[in-house]
Amino acid sequence: MRVFICEHNWEAMLSCIYDAWSSKLGHQNIRLCTSAPEQYSLLDEYVTVSFDRGKAESVMDAVNLKISPQVYSEIAYAAMSSEEDALDTIYRVLILGFAYGPNVLKMVSYKDVARFFEIRRSVGNEAHHFIEFVRFHEIRKSLYVAHIEPKNHIVGALGAHFNDRMPSENWMIIDDVHKESIVQPKDEDFYFKKLSDDEFTRLLCTEEENDEYTDLWKVFFDSIAISERFNPKLQRNLFPIWKRKHAVEFK
Amino acid sequence: MYEISQDLSLDKKLEILSDAAKYDVACTSSGSDRRGQKGMLGNSCAAGICHSFAADGRCISLLKILMTNHCVYDCKYCKNRRSNDIERATFTPREICTLTTEFYKRNYIEGLFLSSGVIESPDYTMEKMCETLRLLRTEYRFNGYIHIKAIPGASSELINSAGLLADRISINMELPTEESLSVLAPNKSVKSIITPMSAITEGIASHRLAIGKDARMERAVINDRLSDTIFSDGRRQNGRIGADNRTEGIKDGKIIESINSAILSNNVKSGGIFLPADPKDTSLKRPFAPAGQSTQMIIGASGESDFDIMSTAQTLYKGLDLKRVFYSAYIPINDDSALPSLETPVPLLREHRLYQADFLLRYYGFKVGELLSEEKPNFEVGVDPKCDWALRHLEDFPVEINKASYDTLIRVPGIGPTSVKRIMSARRYGHVNFAMLKKMGVVLKRAQFFITCDGRMMGNIPIEEKFILNRLTDVDRKTAYDIQNPDNSVQMNLFNDFGLSAGTA
């Protein structure tokens, strides 16, 4: 089996799909993944693919024109997943997609489509949770910075929501795990930025700044709970502890 | 009304006034879909967004505060009643605006929930609340969600301008019958609650018609697929909320009657239909309460049955087109002879069952008459209302997943609107089996007793009420149920309960 390995970014993944497809080894004889395996196997051959604009664009066009733009946006969304088999599943779904057309994502009786659905849903759920649980911190006057630690690479999926919500503020959301961020200057469009190590260490300390509304929020958070209905199990169910890392009310 | 200490700090005020507001249950930010705008702060998302969960597990979506906890009323169940000796405070409009916008920018909240005790008079209080909202919408350019409580007894002009500033407007019904209202809330009457409620309903309807929408509120999409729901009669009329939406023949002398008569006589004539007061006021070019109207009822402070409460709720949905009815388990905070004693446990399970039934009305096409009746006025403790219904209608089961209609599938325990949608979409492209159902999110723990896939059930399951009931009741609640109904517990029997036959070897 030949294993195609690429970096975890969308353009590199598309190039990887291109290379895997054009290797002509037979779909059952190849596998795609976005990180080098922890344990290499003697029987497999490993190929590292790097980003190539031409290859990426031809896959992009093929999916958009031969399947549908909806399917393209769905697979791009699912590609934010950190699951090991995410890219491979996308590849398998594309094989079915080129055969059956735009309705492929509804054919959940295929196990690859069902798995794709699961991955897509978990990314969507996580993105939604962090839309809820992102906490901005005001550093200096009117400069809002938030840190999150998600499992998937979802920071890009948060941009549109917060851009609509606060178009006229300066804000930035930083993914501490994957060192990615989105930045929005006041009244401008937001953009995605991969952070260098230097930038990242400088940004780490933003939560130490004193923000008076954080204290007011804690007061509110404590007094709004009804003690007769105390139910930590339900609270943990709805707001899992691992998602609370940057939620100021729990600090 | 005066305050003993005038100079409370902002955090102290916030503590007092959020503590006083916490018994209000409606903390949803849903129902209104509005894009953000450059230069403004905030948008609104139809599904609603929860931002945190408090220690009691309830979501925090809005900054839920009272404008003041001074009150001239003396409702028995209320913490802020006149006769209670508690710390009192009042926010200034600017304090509320600053808190809302600053919390909003930090993504702590989705908007503001503003309620208030009554100071001086309902009109005076309502005017102050409108002033706050106007400031927030104009000077602070806040475009997020606002839920405002209308004060019963305030004039219709003030309620009108509140509706234009807020997304949702609500008046608390608190108690579902006239008698308990007169005992526990002596300063309120059914008329003082129903009249503004139906005026708001008319206001929403006329504003919706003016912008080319159906007069009645949008409901969950699944309702369009179902043939007979509590909303379907009104939808077909496509116009005024008419006399046909009365709920007939349920009990006498109840609030239901008042609602019916309010609808019939079009009570609103007294207040007139709400239209924008000044069409040139561009700062207020807003739809009237786009997220609709809601209300809440207290559960367990007075002697109503679940049937009374649910009938009232259904009447409110059908007759007054309310978007939501909330149920609030009564928490004993005041010692009063008219109220349950202070040791009364909070009826959390009962509240839960009422919410389950409420969702069955709004998302599953059930009607109250199917779930409860005069003879069976309360919900089961051991099983949820949907399972309970299914167990009483075993003749309709099992249903075939690959063939059943929307109406049939939605009534299977363990299958909800989302699962129905997924099943319907999946079975166009292939046969659905149990493994796929599990992946789709169907709760097979409950559904397995009521469905077949390609003619087969999941295991060897007899369609018998007792057998299924035993497997559907979860252990904690079953114990609670058995203690409450000691006559119902029977010794377990291998031969009857597990279908073993006496060996003939």
mmCIF file of N, CA, C and O in Angstrom, chain A residues 89-149:
data_model
loop_
_atom_site.group_PDB
_atom_site.id
_atom_site.type_symbol
_atom_site.label_atom_id
_atom_site.label_comp_id
_atom_site.label_asym_id
_atom_site.label_seq_id
_atom_site.Cartn_x
_atom_site.Cartn_y
_atom_site.Cartn_z
ATOM 1 N N THR A 89 -11.136 9.636 4.081
ATOM 2 C CA THR A 89 -12.586 9.564 3.897
ATOM 3 C C THR A 89 -13.043 10.524 2.802
ATOM 4 O O THR A 89 -13.874 10.168 1.960
ATOM 5 N N ILE A 90 -12.475 11.725 2.800
ATOM 6 C CA ILE A 90 -12.827 12.691 1.755
ATOM 7 C C ILE A 90 -12.505 12.124 0.377
ATOM 8 O O ILE A 90 -13.301 12.198 -0.550
ATOM 9 N N TYR A 91 -11.344 11.492 0.294
ATOM 10 C CA TYR A 91 -10.936 10.877 -0.968
ATOM 11 C C TYR A 91 -11.951 9.824 -1.422
ATOM 12 O O TYR A 91 -12.382 9.809 -2.568
ATOM 13 N N ARG A 92 -12.353 8.952 -0.488
ATOM 14 C CA ARG A 92 -13.319 7.886 -0.831
ATOM 15 C C ARG A 92 -14.656 8.495 -1.244
ATOM 16 O O ARG A 92 -15.322 8.001 -2.131
ATOM 17 N N VAL A 93 -15.071 9.572 -0.557
ATOM 18 C CA VAL A 93 -16.343 10.218 -0.897
ATOM 19 C C VAL A 93 -16.254 10.829 -2.297
ATOM 20 O O VAL A 93 -17.208 10.744 -3.079
ATOM 21 N N LEU A 94 -15.083 11.367 -2.629
ATOM 22 C CA LEU A 94 -14.928 11.954 -3.964
ATOM 23 C C LEU A 94 -15.027 10.892 -5.050
ATOM 24 O O LEU A 94 -15.609 11.120 -6.106
ATOM 25 N N ILE A 95 -14.465 9.700 -4.771
ATOM 26 C CA ILE A 95 -14.581 8.608 -5.753
ATOM 27 C C ILE A 95 -16.057 8.353 -6.039
ATOM 28 O O ILE A 95 -16.490 8.278 -7.195
ATOM 29 N N LEU A 96 -16.846 8.230 -4.959
ATOM 30 C CA LEU A 96 -18.282 8.000 -5.123
ATOM 31 C C LEU A 96 -18.944 9.196 -5.797
ATOM 32 O O LEU A 96 -19.832 9.056 -6.638
ATOM 33 N N GLY A 97 -18.471 10.404 -5.432
ATOM 34 C CA GLY A 97 -19.051 11.619 -5.977
ATOM 35 C C GLY A 97 -18.894 11.707 -7.481
ATOM 36 O O GLY A 97 -19.829 12.066 -8.192
ATOM 37 N N PHE A 98 -17.706 11.356 -7.980
ATOM 38 C CA PHE A 98 -17.505 11.421 -9.431
ATOM 39 C C PHE A 98 -18.369 10.383 -10.141
ATOM 40 O O PHE A 98 -18.739 10.551 -11.292
ATOM 41 N N ALA A 99 -18.711 9.303 -9.446
ATOM 42 C CA ALA A 99 -19.568 8.292 -10.058
ATOM 43 C C ALA A 99 -21.044 8.655 -9.990
ATOM 44 O O ALA A 99 -21.782 8.446 -10.941
ATOM 45 N N TYR A 100 -21.496 9.187 -8.840
ATOM 46 C CA TYR A 100 -22.935 9.369 -8.646
ATOM 47 C C TYR A 100 -23.413 10.815 -8.730
ATOM 48 O O TYR A 100 -24.614 11.068 -8.721
ATOM 49 N N GLY A 101 -22.519 11.774 -8.724
ATOM 50 C CA GLY A 101 -22.957 13.159 -8.834
ATOM 51 C C GLY A 101 -23.278 13.820 -7.504
ATOM 52 O O GLY A 101 -22.937 13.293 -6.449
ATOM 53 N N PRO A 102 -23.949 14.961 -7.578
ATOM 54 C CA PRO A 102 -24.086 15.836 -6.409
ATOM 55 C C PRO A 102 -24.861 15.253 -5.219
ATOM 56 O O PRO A 102 -24.785 15.797 -4.124
ATOM 57 N N ASN A 103 -25.621 14.169 -5.442
ATOM 58 C CA ASN A 103 -26.379 13.639 -4.310
ATOM 59 C C ASN A 103 -25.571 12.696 -3.428
ATOM 60 O O ASN A 103 -26.115 12.082 -2.506
ATOM 61 N N VAL A 104 -24.276 12.581 -3.727
ATOM 62 C CA VAL A 104 -23.456 11.580 -3.039
ATOM 63 C C VAL A 104 -23.521 11.711 -1.513
ATOM 64 O O VAL A 104 -23.555 10.724 -0.794
ATOM 65 N N LEU A 105 -23.629 12.940 -1.005
ATOM 66 C CA LEU A 105 -23.566 13.100 0.447
ATOM 67 C C LEU A 105 -24.816 12.594 1.154
ATOM 68 O O LEU A 105 -24.846 12.473 2.372
ATOM 69 N N LYS A 106 -25.852 12.301 0.382
ATOM 70 C CA LYS A 106 -27.057 11.750 1.009
ATOM 71 C C LYS A 106 -27.034 10.231 1.043
ATOM 72 O O LYS A 106 -27.897 9.603 1.642
ATOM 73 N N MET A 107 -26.065 9.631 0.334
ATOM 74 C CA MET A 107 -26.062 8.167 0.237
ATOM 75 C C MET A 107 -25.378 7.552 1.445
ATOM 76 O O MET A 107 -24.317 6.943 1.344
ATOM 77 N N VAL A 108 -25.994 7.720 2.596
ATOM 78 C CA VAL A 108 -25.328 7.296 3.825
ATOM 79 C C VAL A 108 -25.258 5.786 3.978
ATOM 80 O O VAL A 108 -24.692 5.288 4.936
ATOM 81 N N SER A 109 -25.849 5.034 3.027
ATOM 82 C CA SER A 109 -25.694 3.592 3.162
ATOM 83 C C SER A 109 -24.282 3.146 2.781
ATOM 84 O O SER A 109 -23.888 2.034 3.101
ATOM 85 N N TYR A 110 -23.515 4.012 2.098
ATOM 86 C CA TYR A 110 -22.095 3.717 1.905
ATOM 87 C C TYR A 110 -21.354 4.075 3.181
ATOM 88 O O TYR A 110 -21.546 5.164 3.719
ATOM 89 N N LYS A 111 -20.493 3.166 3.635
ATOM 90 C CA LYS A 111 -19.893 3.433 4.942
ATOM 91 C C LYS A 111 -18.952 4.635 4.914
ATOM 92 O O LYS A 111 -18.819 5.344 5.898
ATOM 93 N N ASP A 112 -18.357 4.923 3.760
ATOM 94 C CA ASP A 112 -17.489 6.101 3.683
ATOM 95 C C ASP A 112 -18.297 7.383 3.807
ATOM 96 O O ASP A 112 -17.868 8.342 4.442
ATOM 97 N N VAL A 113 -19.482 7.390 3.184
ATOM 98 C CA VAL A 113 -20.321 8.579 3.279
ATOM 99 C C VAL A 113 -20.808 8.745 4.725
ATOM 100 O O VAL A 113 -20.828 9.856 5.260
ATOM 101 N N ALA A 114 -21.165 7.634 5.356
ATOM 102 C CA ALA A 114 -21.615 7.699 6.750
ATOM 103 C C ALA A 114 -20.495 8.253 7.640
ATOM 104 O O ALA A 114 -20.730 9.093 8.504
ATOM 105 N N ARG A 115 -19.282 7.771 7.386
ATOM 106 C CA ARG A 115 -18.133 8.239 8.172
ATOM 107 C C ARG A 115 -17.877 9.730 7.893
ATOM 108 O O ARG A 115 -17.592 10.506 8.798
ATOM 109 N N PHE A 116 -18.003 10.108 6.627
ATOM 110 C CA PHE A 116 -17.820 11.512 6.268
ATOM 111 C C PHE A 116 -18.802 12.384 7.038
ATOM 112 O O PHE A 116 -18.448 13.435 7.574
ATOM 113 N N PHE A 117 -20.022 11.898 7.086
ATOM 114 C CA PHE A 117 -21.092 12.600 7.770
ATOM 115 C C PHE A 117 -20.746 12.825 9.237
ATOM 116 O O PHE A 117 -20.921 13.899 9.798
ATOM 117 N N GLU A 118 -20.206 11.764 9.835
ATOM 118 C CA GLU A 118 -19.822 11.817 11.245
ATOM 119 C C GLU A 118 -18.734 12.875 11.476
ATOM 120 O O GLU A 118 -18.808 13.683 12.390
ATOM 121 N N ILE A 119 -17.724 12.862 10.572
ATOM 122 C CA ILE A 119 -16.623 13.812 10.702
ATOM 123 C C ILE A 119 -17.126 15.226 10.503
ATOM 124 O O ILE A 119 -16.854 16.134 11.302
ATOM 125 N N ARG A 120 -17.936 15.425 9.460
ATOM 126 C CA ARG A 120 -18.469 16.743 9.145
ATOM 127 C C ARG A 120 -19.285 17.274 10.332
ATOM 128 O O ARG A 120 -19.213 18.442 10.692
ATOM 129 N N ARG A 121 -20.052 16.382 10.933
ATOM 130 C CA ARG A 121 -20.904 16.788 12.041
ATOM 131 C C ARG A 121 -20.076 17.157 13.269
ATOM 132 O O ARG A 121 -20.370 18.128 13.963
ATOM 133 N N SER A 122 -18.999 16.377 13.526
ATOM 134 C CA SER A 122 -18.221 16.683 14.723
ATOM 135 C C SER A 122 -17.476 18.009 14.556
ATOM 136 O O SER A 122 -17.335 18.768 15.508
ATOM 137 N N VAL A 123 -17.024 18.300 13.323
ATOM 138 C CA VAL A 123 -16.382 19.598 13.090
ATOM 139 C C VAL A 123 -17.413 20.726 13.280
ATOM 140 O O VAL A 123 -17.171 21.712 13.975
ATOM 141 N N GLY A 124 -18.581 20.525 12.693
ATOM 142 C CA GLY A 124 -19.630 21.533 12.799
ATOM 143 C C GLY A 124 -20.024 21.788 14.236
ATOM 144 O O GLY A 124 -20.163 22.939 14.666
ATOM 145 N N ASN A 125 -20.158 20.705 14.999
ATOM 146 C CA ASN A 125 -20.537 20.871 16.407
ATOM 147 C C ASN A 125 -19.469 21.606 17.192
ATOM 148 O O ASN A 125 -19.774 22.459 18.021
ATOM 149 N N GLU A 126 -18.217 21.245 16.914
ATOM 150 C CA GLU A 126 -17.158 21.912 17.668
ATOM 151 C C GLU A 126 -17.094 23.393 17.321
ATOM 152 O O GLU A 126 -16.969 24.245 18.199
ATOM 153 N N ALA A 127 -17.223 23.697 16.021
ATOM 154 C CA ALA A 127 -17.197 25.104 15.613
ATOM 155 C C ALA A 127 -18.328 25.858 16.300
ATOM 156 O O ALA A 127 -18.150 26.958 16.814
ATOM 157 N N HIS A 128 -19.486 25.231 16.355
ATOM 158 C CA HIS A 128 -20.618 25.901 16.995
ATOM 159 C C HIS A 128 -20.353 26.134 18.484
ATOM 160 O O HIS A 128 -20.653 27.190 19.027
ATOM 161 N N HIS A 129 -19.759 25.125 19.123
ATOM 162 C CA HIS A 129 -19.455 25.290 20.549
ATOM 163 C C HIS A 129 -18.502 26.445 20.793
ATOM 164 O O HIS A 129 -18.650 27.193 21.741
ATOM 165 N N PHE A 130 -17.515 26.580 19.914
ATOM 166 C CA PHE A 130 -16.562 27.661 20.168
ATOM 167 C C PHE A 130 -17.115 29.021 19.767
ATOM 168 O O PHE A 130 -16.649 30.033 20.270
ATOM 169 N N ILE A 131 -18.132 29.043 18.895
ATOM 170 C CA ILE A 131 -18.829 30.313 18.679
ATOM 171 C C ILE A 131 -19.463 30.736 19.997
ATOM 172 O O ILE A 131 -19.483 31.908 20.364
ATOM 173 N N GLU A 132 -19.955 29.758 20.751
ATOM 174 C CA GLU A 132 -20.571 30.062 22.040
ATOM 175 C C GLU A 132 -19.539 30.414 23.107
ATOM 176 O O GLU A 132 -19.731 31.325 23.892
ATOM 177 N N PHE A 133 -18.438 29.650 23.141
ATOM 178 C CA PHE A 133 -17.564 29.705 24.311
ATOM 179 C C PHE A 133 -16.307 30.555 24.143
ATOM 180 O O PHE A 133 -15.501 30.637 25.062
ATOM 181 N N VAL A 134 -16.102 31.161 22.973
ATOM 182 C CA VAL A 134 -14.968 32.075 22.830
ATOM 183 C C VAL A 134 -15.138 33.217 23.822
ATOM 184 O O VAL A 134 -16.239 33.717 24.014
ATOM 185 N N ARG A 135 -14.062 33.599 24.506
ATOM 186 C CA ARG A 135 -14.152 34.727 25.421
ATOM 187 C C ARG A 135 -13.105 35.766 25.029
ATOM 188 O O ARG A 135 -11.908 35.475 25.082
ATOM 189 N N PHE A 136 -13.571 36.935 24.631
ATOM 190 C CA PHE A 136 -12.624 37.988 24.272
ATOM 191 C C PHE A 136 -12.152 38.715 25.516
ATOM 192 O O PHE A 136 -12.871 38.836 26.501
ATOM 193 N N HIS A 137 -10.934 39.180 25.421
ATOM 194 C CA HIS A 137 -10.308 39.876 26.526
ATOM 195 C C HIS A 137 -9.898 41.238 25.983
ATOM 196 O O HIS A 137 -9.282 41.307 24.920
ATOM 197 N N GLU A 138 -10.245 42.288 26.670
ATOM 198 C CA GLU A 138 -9.870 43.603 26.150
ATOM 199 C C GLU A 138 -8.451 43.924 26.583
ATOM 200 O O GLU A 138 -8.149 43.991 27.778
ATOM 201 N N ILE A 139 -7.555 44.080 25.611
ATOM 202 C CA ILE A 139 -6.212 44.545 25.959
ATOM 203 C C ILE A 139 -6.059 45.923 25.340
ATOM 204 O O ILE A 139 -6.435 46.146 24.212
ATOM 205 N N ARG A 140 -5.541 46.816 26.058
ATOM 206 C CA ARG A 140 -5.575 48.238 25.708
ATOM 207 C C ARG A 140 -7.015 48.646 25.410
ATOM 208 O O ARG A 140 -7.958 47.928 25.671
ATOM 209 N N LYS A 141 -7.196 49.798 24.793
ATOM 210 C CA LYS A 141 -8.560 50.259 24.558
ATOM 211 C C LYS A 141 -9.092 49.650 23.263
ATOM 212 O O LYS A 141 -8.456 49.769 22.210
ATOM 213 N N SER A 142 -10.224 48.987 23.357
ATOM 214 C CA SER A 142 -10.908 48.471 22.162
ATOM 215 C C SER A 142 -10.074 47.544 21.291
ATOM 216 O O SER A 142 -10.040 47.676 20.081
ATOM 217 N N LEU A 143 -9.375 46.644 21.913
ATOM 218 C CA LEU A 143 -8.643 45.636 21.157
ATOM 219 C C LEU A 143 -8.975 44.301 21.827
ATOM 220 O O LEU A 143 -8.647 44.102 22.991
ATOM 221 N N TYR A 144 -9.671 43.448 21.120
ATOM 222 C CA TYR A 144 -10.192 42.245 21.760
ATOM 223 C C TYR A 144 -9.473 41.004 21.248
ATOM 224 O O TYR A 144 -9.407 40.771 20.039
ATOM 225 N N VAL A 145 -8.932 40.224 22.172
ATOM 226 C CA VAL A 145 -8.200 39.030 21.788
ATOM 227 C C VAL A 145 -8.764 37.821 22.531
ATOM 228 O O VAL A 145 -9.045 37.888 23.726
ATOM 229 N N ALA A 146 -8.955 36.715 21.808
ATOM 230 C CA ALA A 146 -9.460 35.500 22.430
ATOM 231 C C ALA A 146 -8.526 34.342 22.125
ATOM 232 O O ALA A 146 -7.910 34.291 21.065
ATOM 233 N N HIS A 147 -8.426 33.423 23.086
ATOM 234 C CA HIS A 147 -7.663 32.196 22.863
ATOM 235 C C HIS A 147 -8.609 31.007 22.933
ATOM 236 O O HIS A 147 -9.503 30.988 23.778
ATOM 237 N N ILE A 148 -8.424 30.027 22.050
ATOM 238 C CA ILE A 148 -9.195 28.788 22.178
ATOM 239 C C ILE A 148 -8.257 27.603 22.015
ATOM 240 O O ILE A 148 -7.165 27.730 21.469
ATOM 241 N N GLU A 149 -8.704 26.455 22.527
ATOM 242 C CA GLU A 149 -7.919 25.231 22.345
ATOM 243 C C GLU A 149 -8.811 24.124 21.815
ATOM 244 O O GLU A 149 -9.187 23.215 22.540
#
